XYZ file of C-alpha atoms in Angstrom:
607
model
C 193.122 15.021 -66.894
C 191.550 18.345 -65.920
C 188.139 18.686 -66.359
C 186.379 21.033 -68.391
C 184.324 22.933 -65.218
C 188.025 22.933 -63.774
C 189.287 24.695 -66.458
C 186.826 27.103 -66.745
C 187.067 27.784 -63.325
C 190.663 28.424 -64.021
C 190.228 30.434 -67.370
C 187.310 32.438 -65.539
C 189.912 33.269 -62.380
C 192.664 34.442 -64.222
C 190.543 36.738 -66.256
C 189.250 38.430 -63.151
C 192.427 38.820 -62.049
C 193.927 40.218 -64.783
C 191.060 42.650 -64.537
C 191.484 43.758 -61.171
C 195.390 44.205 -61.841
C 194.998 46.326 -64.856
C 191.415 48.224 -63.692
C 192.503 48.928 -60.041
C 195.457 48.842 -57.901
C 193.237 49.740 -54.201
C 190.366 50.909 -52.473
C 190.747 53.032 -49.684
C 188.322 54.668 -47.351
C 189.682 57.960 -45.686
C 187.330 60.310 -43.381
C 188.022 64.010 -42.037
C 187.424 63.388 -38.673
C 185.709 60.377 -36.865
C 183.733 62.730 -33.796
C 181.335 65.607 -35.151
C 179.465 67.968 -33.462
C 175.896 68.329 -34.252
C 175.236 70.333 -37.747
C 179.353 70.036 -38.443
C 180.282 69.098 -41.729
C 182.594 66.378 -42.489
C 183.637 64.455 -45.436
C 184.421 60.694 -46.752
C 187.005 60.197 -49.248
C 187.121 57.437 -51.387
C 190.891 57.032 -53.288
C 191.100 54.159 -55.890
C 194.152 53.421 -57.647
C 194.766 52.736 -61.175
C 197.967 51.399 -62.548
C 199.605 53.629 -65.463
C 197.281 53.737 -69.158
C 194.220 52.954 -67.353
C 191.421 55.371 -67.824
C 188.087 53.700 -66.078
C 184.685 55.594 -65.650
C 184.062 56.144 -61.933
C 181.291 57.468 -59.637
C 179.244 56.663 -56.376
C 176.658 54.022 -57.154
C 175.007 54.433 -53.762
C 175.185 57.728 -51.612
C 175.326 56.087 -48.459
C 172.093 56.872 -46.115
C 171.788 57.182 -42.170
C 169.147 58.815 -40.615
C 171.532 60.685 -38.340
C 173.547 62.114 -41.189
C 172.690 64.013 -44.743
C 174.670 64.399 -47.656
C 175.680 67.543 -49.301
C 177.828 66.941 -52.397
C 180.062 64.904 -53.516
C 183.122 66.022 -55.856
C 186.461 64.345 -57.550
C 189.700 64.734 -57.937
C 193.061 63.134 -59.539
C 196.392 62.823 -58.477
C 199.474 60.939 -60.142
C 202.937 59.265 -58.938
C 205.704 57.832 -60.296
C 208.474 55.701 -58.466
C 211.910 54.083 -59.531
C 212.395 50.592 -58.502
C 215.874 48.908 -59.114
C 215.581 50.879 -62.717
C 211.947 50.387 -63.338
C 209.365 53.046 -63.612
C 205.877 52.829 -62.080
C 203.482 55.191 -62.434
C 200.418 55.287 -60.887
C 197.073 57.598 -60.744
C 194.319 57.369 -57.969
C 190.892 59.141 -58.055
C 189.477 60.349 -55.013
C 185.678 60.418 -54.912
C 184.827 62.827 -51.864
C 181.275 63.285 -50.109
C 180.558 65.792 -47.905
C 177.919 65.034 -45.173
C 176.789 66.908 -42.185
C 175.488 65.878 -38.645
C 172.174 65.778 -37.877
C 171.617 63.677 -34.750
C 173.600 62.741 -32.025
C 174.698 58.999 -31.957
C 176.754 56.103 -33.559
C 176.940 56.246 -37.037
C 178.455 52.743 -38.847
C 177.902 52.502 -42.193
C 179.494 48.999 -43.296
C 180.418 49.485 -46.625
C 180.098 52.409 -49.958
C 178.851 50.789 -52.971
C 181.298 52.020 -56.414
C 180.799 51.309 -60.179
C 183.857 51.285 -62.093
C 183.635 51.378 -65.579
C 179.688 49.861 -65.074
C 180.901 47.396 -62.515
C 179.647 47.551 -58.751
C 182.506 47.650 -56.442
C 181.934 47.903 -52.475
C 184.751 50.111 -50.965
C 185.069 50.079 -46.947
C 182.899 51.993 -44.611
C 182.987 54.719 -42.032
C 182.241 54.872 -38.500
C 181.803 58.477 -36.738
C 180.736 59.243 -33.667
C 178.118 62.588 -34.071
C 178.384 64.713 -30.305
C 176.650 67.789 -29.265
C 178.919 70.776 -30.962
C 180.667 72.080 -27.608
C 182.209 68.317 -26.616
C 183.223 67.660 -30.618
C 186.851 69.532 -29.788
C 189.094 69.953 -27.203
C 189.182 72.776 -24.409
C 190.035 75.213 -25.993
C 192.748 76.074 -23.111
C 195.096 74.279 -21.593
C 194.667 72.870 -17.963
C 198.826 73.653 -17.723
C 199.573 77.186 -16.317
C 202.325 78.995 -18.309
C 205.626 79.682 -17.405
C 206.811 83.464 -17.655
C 208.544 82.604 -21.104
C 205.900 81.551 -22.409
C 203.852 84.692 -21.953
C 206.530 86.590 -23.542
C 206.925 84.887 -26.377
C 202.636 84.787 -26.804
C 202.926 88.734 -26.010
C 205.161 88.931 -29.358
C 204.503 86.184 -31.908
C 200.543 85.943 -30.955
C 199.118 82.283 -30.937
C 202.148 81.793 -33.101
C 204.878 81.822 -30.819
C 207.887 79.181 -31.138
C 207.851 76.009 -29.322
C 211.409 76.321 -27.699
C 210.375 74.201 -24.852
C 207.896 71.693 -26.597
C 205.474 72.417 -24.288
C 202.871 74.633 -26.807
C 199.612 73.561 -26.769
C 198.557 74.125 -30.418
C 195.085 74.142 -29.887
C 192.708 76.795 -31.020
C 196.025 78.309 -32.099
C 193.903 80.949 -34.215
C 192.851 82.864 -31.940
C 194.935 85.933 -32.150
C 194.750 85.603 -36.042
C 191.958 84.210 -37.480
C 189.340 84.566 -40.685
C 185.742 84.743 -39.982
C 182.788 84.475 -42.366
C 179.765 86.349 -40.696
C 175.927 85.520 -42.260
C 172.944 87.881 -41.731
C 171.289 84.273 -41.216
C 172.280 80.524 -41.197
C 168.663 79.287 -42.334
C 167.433 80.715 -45.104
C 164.280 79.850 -47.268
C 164.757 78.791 -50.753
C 165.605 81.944 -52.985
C 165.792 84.126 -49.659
C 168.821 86.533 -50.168
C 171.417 86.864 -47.228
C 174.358 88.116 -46.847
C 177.654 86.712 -45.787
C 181.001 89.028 -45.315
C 184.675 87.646 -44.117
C 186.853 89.348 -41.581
C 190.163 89.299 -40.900
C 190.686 89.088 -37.228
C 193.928 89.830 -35.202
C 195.929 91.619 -31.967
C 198.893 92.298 -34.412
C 199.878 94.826 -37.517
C 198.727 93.749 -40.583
C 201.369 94.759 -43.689
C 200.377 92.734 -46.313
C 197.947 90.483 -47.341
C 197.298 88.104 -50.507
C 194.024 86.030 -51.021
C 194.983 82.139 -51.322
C 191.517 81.134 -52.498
C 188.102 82.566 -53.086
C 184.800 80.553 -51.191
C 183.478 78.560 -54.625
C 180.081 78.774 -52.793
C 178.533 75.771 -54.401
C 174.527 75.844 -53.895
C 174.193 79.417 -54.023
C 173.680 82.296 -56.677
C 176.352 85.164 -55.312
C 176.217 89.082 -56.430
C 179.413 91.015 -55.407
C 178.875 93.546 -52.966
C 182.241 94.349 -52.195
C 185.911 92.954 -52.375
C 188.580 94.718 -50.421
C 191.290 96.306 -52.399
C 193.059 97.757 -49.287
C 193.016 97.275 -45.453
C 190.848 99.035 -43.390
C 191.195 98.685 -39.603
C 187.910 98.639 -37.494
C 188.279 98.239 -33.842
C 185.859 95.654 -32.547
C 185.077 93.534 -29.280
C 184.606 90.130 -29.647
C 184.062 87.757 -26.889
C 185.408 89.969 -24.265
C 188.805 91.048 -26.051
C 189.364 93.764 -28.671
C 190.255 93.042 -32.100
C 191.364 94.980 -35.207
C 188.799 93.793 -37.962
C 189.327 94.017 -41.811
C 186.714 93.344 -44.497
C 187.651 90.999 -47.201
C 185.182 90.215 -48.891
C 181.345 90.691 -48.507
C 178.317 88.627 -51.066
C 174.987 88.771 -51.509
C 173.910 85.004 -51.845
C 170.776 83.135 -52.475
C 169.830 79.499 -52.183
C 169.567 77.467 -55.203
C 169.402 74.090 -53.659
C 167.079 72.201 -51.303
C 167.618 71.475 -47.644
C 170.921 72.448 -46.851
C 174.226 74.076 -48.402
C 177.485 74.864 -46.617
C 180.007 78.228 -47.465
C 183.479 77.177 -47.817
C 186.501 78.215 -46.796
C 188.108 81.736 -47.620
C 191.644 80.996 -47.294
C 194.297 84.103 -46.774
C 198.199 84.492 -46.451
C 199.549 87.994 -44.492
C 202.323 89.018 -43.139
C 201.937 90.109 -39.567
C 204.154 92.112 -36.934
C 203.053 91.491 -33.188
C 203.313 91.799 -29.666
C 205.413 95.304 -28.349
C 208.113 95.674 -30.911
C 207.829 97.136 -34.587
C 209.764 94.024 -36.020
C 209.799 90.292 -36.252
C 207.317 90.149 -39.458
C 205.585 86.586 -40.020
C 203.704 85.186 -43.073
C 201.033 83.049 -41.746
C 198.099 81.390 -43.661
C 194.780 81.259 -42.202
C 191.481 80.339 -43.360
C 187.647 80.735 -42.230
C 185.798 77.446 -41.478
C 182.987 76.018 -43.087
C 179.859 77.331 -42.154
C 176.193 74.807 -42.573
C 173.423 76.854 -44.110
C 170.448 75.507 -42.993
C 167.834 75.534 -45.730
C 163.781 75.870 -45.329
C 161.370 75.426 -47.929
C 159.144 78.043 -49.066
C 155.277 76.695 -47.983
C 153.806 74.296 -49.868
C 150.223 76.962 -50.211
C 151.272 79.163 -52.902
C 149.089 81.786 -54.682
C 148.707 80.784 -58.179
C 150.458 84.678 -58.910
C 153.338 83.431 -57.532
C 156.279 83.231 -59.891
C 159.739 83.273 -57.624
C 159.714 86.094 -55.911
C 161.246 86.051 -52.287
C 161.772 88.734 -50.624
C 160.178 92.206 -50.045
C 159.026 93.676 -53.101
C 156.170 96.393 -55.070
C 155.316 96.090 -58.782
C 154.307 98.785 -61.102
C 153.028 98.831 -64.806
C 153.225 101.848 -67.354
C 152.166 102.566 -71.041
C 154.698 104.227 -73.460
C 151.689 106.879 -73.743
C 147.398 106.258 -73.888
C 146.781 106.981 -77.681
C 147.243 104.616 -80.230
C 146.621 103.019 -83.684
C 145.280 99.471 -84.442
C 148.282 97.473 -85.368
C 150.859 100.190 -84.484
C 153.229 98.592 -81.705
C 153.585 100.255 -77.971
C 155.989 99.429 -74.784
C 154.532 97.882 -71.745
C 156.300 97.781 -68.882
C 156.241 95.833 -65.249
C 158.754 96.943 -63.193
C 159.339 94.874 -59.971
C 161.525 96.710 -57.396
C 162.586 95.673 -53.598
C 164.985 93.967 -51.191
C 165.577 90.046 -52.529
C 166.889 88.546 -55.464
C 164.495 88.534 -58.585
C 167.081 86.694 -61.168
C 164.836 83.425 -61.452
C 161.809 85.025 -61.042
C 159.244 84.943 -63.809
C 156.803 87.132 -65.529
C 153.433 87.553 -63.594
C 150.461 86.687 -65.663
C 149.260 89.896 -67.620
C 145.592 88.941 -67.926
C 145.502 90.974 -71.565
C 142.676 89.414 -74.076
C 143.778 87.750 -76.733
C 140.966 89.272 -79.004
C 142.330 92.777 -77.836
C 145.906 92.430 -77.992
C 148.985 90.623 -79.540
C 152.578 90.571 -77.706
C 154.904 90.967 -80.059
C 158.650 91.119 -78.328
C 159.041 90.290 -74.568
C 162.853 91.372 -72.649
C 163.348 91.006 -69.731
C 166.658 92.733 -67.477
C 168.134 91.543 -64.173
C 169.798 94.464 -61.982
C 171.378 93.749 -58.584
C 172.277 97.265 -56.319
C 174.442 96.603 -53.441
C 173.635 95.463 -50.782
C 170.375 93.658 -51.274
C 168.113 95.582 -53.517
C 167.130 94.023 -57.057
C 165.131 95.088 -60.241
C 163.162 93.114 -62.481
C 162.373 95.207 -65.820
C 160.078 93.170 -68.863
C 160.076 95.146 -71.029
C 157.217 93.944 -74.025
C 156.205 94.985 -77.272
C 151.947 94.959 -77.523
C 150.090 95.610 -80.993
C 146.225 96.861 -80.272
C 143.808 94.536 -82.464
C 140.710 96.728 -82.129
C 139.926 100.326 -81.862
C 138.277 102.023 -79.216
C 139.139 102.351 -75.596
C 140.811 99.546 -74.557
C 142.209 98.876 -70.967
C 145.555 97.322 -69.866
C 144.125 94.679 -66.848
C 146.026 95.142 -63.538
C 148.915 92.710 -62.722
C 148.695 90.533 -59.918
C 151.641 89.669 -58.400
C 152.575 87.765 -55.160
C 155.883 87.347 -53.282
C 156.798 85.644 -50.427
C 158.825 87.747 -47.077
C 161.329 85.769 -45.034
C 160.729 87.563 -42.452
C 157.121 87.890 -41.765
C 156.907 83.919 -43.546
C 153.970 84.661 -45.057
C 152.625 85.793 -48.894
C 152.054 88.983 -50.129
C 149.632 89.324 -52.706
C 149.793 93.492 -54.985
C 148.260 94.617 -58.160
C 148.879 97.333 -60.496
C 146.950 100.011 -61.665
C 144.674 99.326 -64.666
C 146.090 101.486 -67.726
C 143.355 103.030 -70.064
C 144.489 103.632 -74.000
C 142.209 104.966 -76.905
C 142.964 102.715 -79.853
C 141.755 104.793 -83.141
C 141.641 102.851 -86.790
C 144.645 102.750 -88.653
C 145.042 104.261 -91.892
C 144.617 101.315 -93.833
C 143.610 98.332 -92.260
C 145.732 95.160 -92.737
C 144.506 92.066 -91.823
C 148.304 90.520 -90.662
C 148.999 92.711 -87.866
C 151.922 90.650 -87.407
C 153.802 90.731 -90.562
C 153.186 94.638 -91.149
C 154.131 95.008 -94.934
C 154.933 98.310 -96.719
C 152.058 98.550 -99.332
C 154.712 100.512 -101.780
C 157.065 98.546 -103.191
C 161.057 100.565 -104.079
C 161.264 100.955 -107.683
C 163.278 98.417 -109.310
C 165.745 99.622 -111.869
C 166.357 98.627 -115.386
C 168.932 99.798 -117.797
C 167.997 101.583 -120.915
C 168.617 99.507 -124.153
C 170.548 101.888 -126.940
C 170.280 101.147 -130.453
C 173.928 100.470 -130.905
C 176.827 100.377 -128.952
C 179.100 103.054 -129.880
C 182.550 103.132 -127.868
C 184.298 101.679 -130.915
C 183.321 101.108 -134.579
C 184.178 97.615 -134.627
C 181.397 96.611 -132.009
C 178.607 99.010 -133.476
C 175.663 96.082 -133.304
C 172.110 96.357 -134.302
C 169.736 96.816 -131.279
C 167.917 93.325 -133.093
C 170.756 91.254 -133.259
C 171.837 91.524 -129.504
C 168.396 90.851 -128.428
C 168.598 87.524 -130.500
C 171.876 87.207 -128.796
C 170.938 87.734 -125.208
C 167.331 85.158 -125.742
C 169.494 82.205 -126.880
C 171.856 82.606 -124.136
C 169.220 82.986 -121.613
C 167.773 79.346 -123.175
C 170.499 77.870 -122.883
C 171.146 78.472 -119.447
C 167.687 77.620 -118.584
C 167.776 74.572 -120.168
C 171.393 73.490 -118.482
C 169.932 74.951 -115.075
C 166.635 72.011 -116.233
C 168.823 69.224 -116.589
C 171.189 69.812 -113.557
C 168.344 70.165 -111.473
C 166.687 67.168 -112.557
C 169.681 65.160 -112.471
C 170.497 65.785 -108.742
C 167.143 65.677 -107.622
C 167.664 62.190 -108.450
C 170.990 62.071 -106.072
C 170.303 63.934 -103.526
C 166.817 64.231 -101.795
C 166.218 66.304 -98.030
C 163.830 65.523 -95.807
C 163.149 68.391 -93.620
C 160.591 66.155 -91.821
C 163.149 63.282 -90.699
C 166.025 65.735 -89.759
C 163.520 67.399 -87.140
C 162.469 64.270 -86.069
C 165.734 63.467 -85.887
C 166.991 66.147 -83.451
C 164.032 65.836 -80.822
C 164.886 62.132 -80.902
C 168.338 63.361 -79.845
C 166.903 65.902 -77.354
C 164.905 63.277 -75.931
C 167.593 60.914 -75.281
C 169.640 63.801 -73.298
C 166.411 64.562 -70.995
C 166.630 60.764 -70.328
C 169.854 60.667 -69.341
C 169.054 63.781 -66.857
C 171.651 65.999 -69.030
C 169.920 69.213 -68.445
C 172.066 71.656 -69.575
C 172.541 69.498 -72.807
C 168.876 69.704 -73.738
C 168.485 73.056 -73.115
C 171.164 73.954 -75.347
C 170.287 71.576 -78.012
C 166.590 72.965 -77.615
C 167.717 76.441 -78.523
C 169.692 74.855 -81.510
C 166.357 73.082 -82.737
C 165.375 77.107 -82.659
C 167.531 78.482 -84.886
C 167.471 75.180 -87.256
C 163.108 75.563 -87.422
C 163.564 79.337 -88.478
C 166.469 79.257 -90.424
C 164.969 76.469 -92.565
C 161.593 77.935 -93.147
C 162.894 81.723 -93.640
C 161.462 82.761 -97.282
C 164.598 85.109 -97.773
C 168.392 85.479 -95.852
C 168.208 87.307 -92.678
C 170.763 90.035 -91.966
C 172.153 88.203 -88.939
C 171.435 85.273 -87.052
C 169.535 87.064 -84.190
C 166.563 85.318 -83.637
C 164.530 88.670 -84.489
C 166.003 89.437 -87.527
C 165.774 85.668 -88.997
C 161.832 85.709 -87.283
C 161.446 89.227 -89.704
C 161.867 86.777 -92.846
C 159.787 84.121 -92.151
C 156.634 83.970 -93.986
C 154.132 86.476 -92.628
C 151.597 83.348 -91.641
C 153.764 81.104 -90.087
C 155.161 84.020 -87.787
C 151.782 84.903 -86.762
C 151.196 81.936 -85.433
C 154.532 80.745 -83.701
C 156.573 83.645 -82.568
C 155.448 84.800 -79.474
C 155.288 81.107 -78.022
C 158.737 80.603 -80.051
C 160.400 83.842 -78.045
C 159.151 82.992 -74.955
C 160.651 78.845 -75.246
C 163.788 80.588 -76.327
C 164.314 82.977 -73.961
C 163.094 80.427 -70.559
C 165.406 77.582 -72.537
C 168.287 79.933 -73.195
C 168.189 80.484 -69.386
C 168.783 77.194 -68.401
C 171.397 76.477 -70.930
C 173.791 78.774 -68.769
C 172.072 77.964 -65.597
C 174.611 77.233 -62.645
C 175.160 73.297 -62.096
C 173.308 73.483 -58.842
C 170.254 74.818 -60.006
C 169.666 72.193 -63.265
C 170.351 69.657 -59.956
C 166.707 70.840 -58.275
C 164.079 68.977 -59.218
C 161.655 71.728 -60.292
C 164.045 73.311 -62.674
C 164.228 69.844 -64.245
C 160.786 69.467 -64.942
C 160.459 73.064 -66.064
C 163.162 72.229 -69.188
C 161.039 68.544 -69.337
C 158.201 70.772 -69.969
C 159.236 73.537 -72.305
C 161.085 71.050 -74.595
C 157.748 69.116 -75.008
C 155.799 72.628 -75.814
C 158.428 73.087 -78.237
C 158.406 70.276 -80.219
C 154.158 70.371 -79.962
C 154.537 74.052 -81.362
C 157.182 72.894 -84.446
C 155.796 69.820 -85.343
C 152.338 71.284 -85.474
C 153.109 74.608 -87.707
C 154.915 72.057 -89.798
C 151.905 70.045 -89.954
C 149.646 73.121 -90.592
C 151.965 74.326 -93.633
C 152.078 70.708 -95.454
């Protein structure tokens, strides 16, 4: 007799290993290289195989740590096969998780084992070991210790570094350097937000005829402006290391850090068709790409003016006033123009220091503009309405940026702006919600005493009107009844449903789904105003529904409201690497909470 623990031993086996054989076929551990030089990159791969059907839920429970190593990013990809077996079909799909890492210290680096959960089960995959050497020992010479036989000089003399190995004696190493793609950086360590550039060159002793792009650097970790993509070759003669090349430009970027400590550019990847050596034929296609370069990242310092809103770079600010005279309540444009070498994309408005007692902001827009090759302006453009007559004076803007070059902050300030503010015409209390004091005309038909366009309808003025009141009871006595009888049915609580959807928003911010929340934020927008507009707006811009909301509530939620819409907006279409840094996170975290304080307490106010 078996016994029961026996049994469920059994029973308990079995089902693990019918798990296993349905959930995963292998682990296996693959890495790029196993000797890196100092601030190289290199990457783990991680394939697991899955046998046909299965679709499991995969990802790196534990980036694995080292003190002489950091990791960059990890990414994943899927690849299938099939295979016929005495008549059978197999089919088969593995996922490779890959993580990217870079050097940091020289030394041993063994790293037992790389901790998995598949479909919310902890797996441990195998290890690495890599050796991390200073960069000039991680590759071999570079040339060949073997002297070359006349043939072979001929053959380089025509072909390049390309030449056919007739004699199997070619020493394929380095074999780029007569053709080769070359990404070129202004700098390799950059502080956070700094702009740089970075331009690839085609590099070669041959003729050029024709040349197609293979693939585009994804640049992961950066925000890139387009400076310039080649659309033809153009030959510049250049000397590099001692020999003279023919250079061509193909492709040139403005890019700015969006992540912390360190990023790398990835390769640009090229196919041409070269003629070389002495003679005008013997055309090759070769494929070439540009290696990956480690940008180096350095935080801005941690003593910040309290002005400081993003800026990096080297910048000057200016204010101006549509004009100086005005009326109280009568709207005027105030501009702050920020203009200089850097990017200014994620910067944010500097404080304006205007009283609240003195002046409402009614609208705020803001515009982005990138000019080749490194200059950027920041226009906000915003709508003020004077509260009080008299002169009245526009405080100067302070506003701070940090240079990259000097490492230090820059503190500036605008001119104060004087305006005379006379009294309006009338005086209306809601500045806000401006009403028209004259209302249109409405228009109402003339009732004739009879109807004349045929003698057999002729009808006494009397006897329609008794007509037209009984219908008009009736209908408000059916409309009486239906409305009692389905507010019975069918009840809404605008209340719940908003509690409802920050519940929801909540849960996303939990589960560190930043783009999510932002988005659903924005929605929770356009729900709050939609429901609480007194009439149908002529579009669903924001502005327009805002225009028909009641003239209190607007007063007291719309300039908060624009600018939570406009930051959250932002983030919703944010790249993936910046929702990834910390401090955007908590900026989202903290303008979802503002929103829902600002909703749930005009809702509050109202009831």
């Amino acid at each position: 007799m078996i016994k029961i623990g026996s049994r469920f031993f059994i029973l308990l086996f079995g089902f693990w290993a019918f798990s296993l054989n349905v959930l995963a076929a292998g682990i296996q551990t693959r890495i790029s290289q196993s000797v890196v030089g100092v601030g190289e990159v290199f990457t783990v791969s991680v394939d697991i195989s899955f046998k046909d059907g299965a679709d499991p839920i995969l990802e790196i429970y534990e980036v694995p740590q080292h003190p002489k190593i950091s990791f960059l990013q990890q990414s994943q990809s899927t690849s299938f096969e099939t295979t016929v077996y005495n008549g059978v079909t197999e089919s088969k799909k593995t996922v490779t998780l890959n993580m990217v890492f870079y050097a940091k210290a020289i030394g041993q680096v063994d790293l037992a084992s790389i901790k998995l959960k598949i479909n919310n089960k902890v797996f441990k995959a195998k290890g690495f070991k890599i050796q991390v050497v200073s960069k000039s020992s991680s590759r071999p010479n570079s040339r060949g210790s073997r002297s070359q036989n006349p043939m072979d000089i001929l053959l380089k003399d025509f072909f390049g570094s390309e030449a056919p190995d007739f004699f199997g004696k070619n020493n394929p190493t380095n074999a780029n350097l007569d053709f080769f793609v070359d990404v070129e950086t202004s700098t390799m360590n950059p502080y956070y937000s700094e702009m740089f550039t970075a331009n690839w060159y085609l590099y070669t002793n041959g003729r050029v005829t024709d040349i197609d792009t293979l693939k585009y650097p994804s640049l992961e970790g950066f925000w890139k402006d387009e400076i310039s993509l080649a659309t033809s070759l153009v030959p510049e003669t250049v000397e590099r290391s001692g020999r003279v090349f023919t250079r061509y430009l193909l492709a040139s970027y403005a890019l700015t850090p969006i992540i912390a400590d360190a990023a790398f550019i990835d390769p640009y990847e090229v196919k041409c068709q070269l003629v070389g050596g002495i003679f005008s034929f013997g055309a090759k296609e070769l494929v070439r790409k540009s290696d990956e370069a480690l940008i180096k990242i350095k935080s801005l310092p941690a003593l910040k003016p309290d002005n400081f809103t993003g800026a990096v770079g080297d910048f000057q600010v200016a204010a101006y006033a549509q004009d100086q005279a005005f009326k109280v309540g009568q709207p005027f444009r105030y501009q702050i123009r920020v203009v200089g070498k850097g990017q200014l994309k994620f910067m944010e408005l500097p404080p304006l220091g205007l009283s609240e007692d003195l002046f409402v902001i009614y609208d705020t827009s803001e515009e982005s503009q990138f000019i080749p090759p490194s200059k950027s302006i920041q226009t906000y453009n915003l709508l003020v309405v004077p509260k009080k007559a008299g002169t009245q004076t526009l405080p100067p803007i302070e506003f701070s940026f940090f240079d990259p070059v000097k490492g230090h902050f820059y503190e500036m300030k605008t001119r104060p702006i004087n305006i005379n503010v006379d009294q309006a015409d009338a005086i209306i209390d809601d500045i806000v919600g401006v009403q028209e004091k004259s209302k249109a005309k409405v228009f109402q038909p003339k009732l004739y005493t009879t109807l004349t366009s045929s003698p057999s309808y002729n009808m006494h003025i009397s006897g329609l009107y008794i007509y037209l009141i009984c219908l008009l009871a009736f209908l408000l006595s059916l409309s009486y009844v239906l409305f009692n009888f389905f507010k019975l049915q069918i009840t809404y609580d605008f209340d719940k449903d908003l509690k409802q959807r920050f519940d929801a928003l909540e849960t996303l911010i939990e589960q560190s789904q930043w783009r999510e929340a932002s988005t659903l934020a924005v929605n929770i927008v356009y729900f709050y105003v939609n429901a609480k507009s007194k009439n149908r707006p002529k579009s669903q811009k924001l502005e327009d529904i805002l225009n028909v909301l009641p003239a209190g509530l607007r007063r007291s939620i719309e300039v908060t409201l624009r600018e939570l819409n406009s930051d959250l907006q932002k983030y919703s279409f944010a790249p993936d690497d910046l929702l990834k840094n910390s401090d955007v996170n908590a900026k989202v975290l903290e303008k979802s909470l503002a929103l829902k304080e600002l909703l749930e307490r005009s809702s509050k106010d109202e009831s």
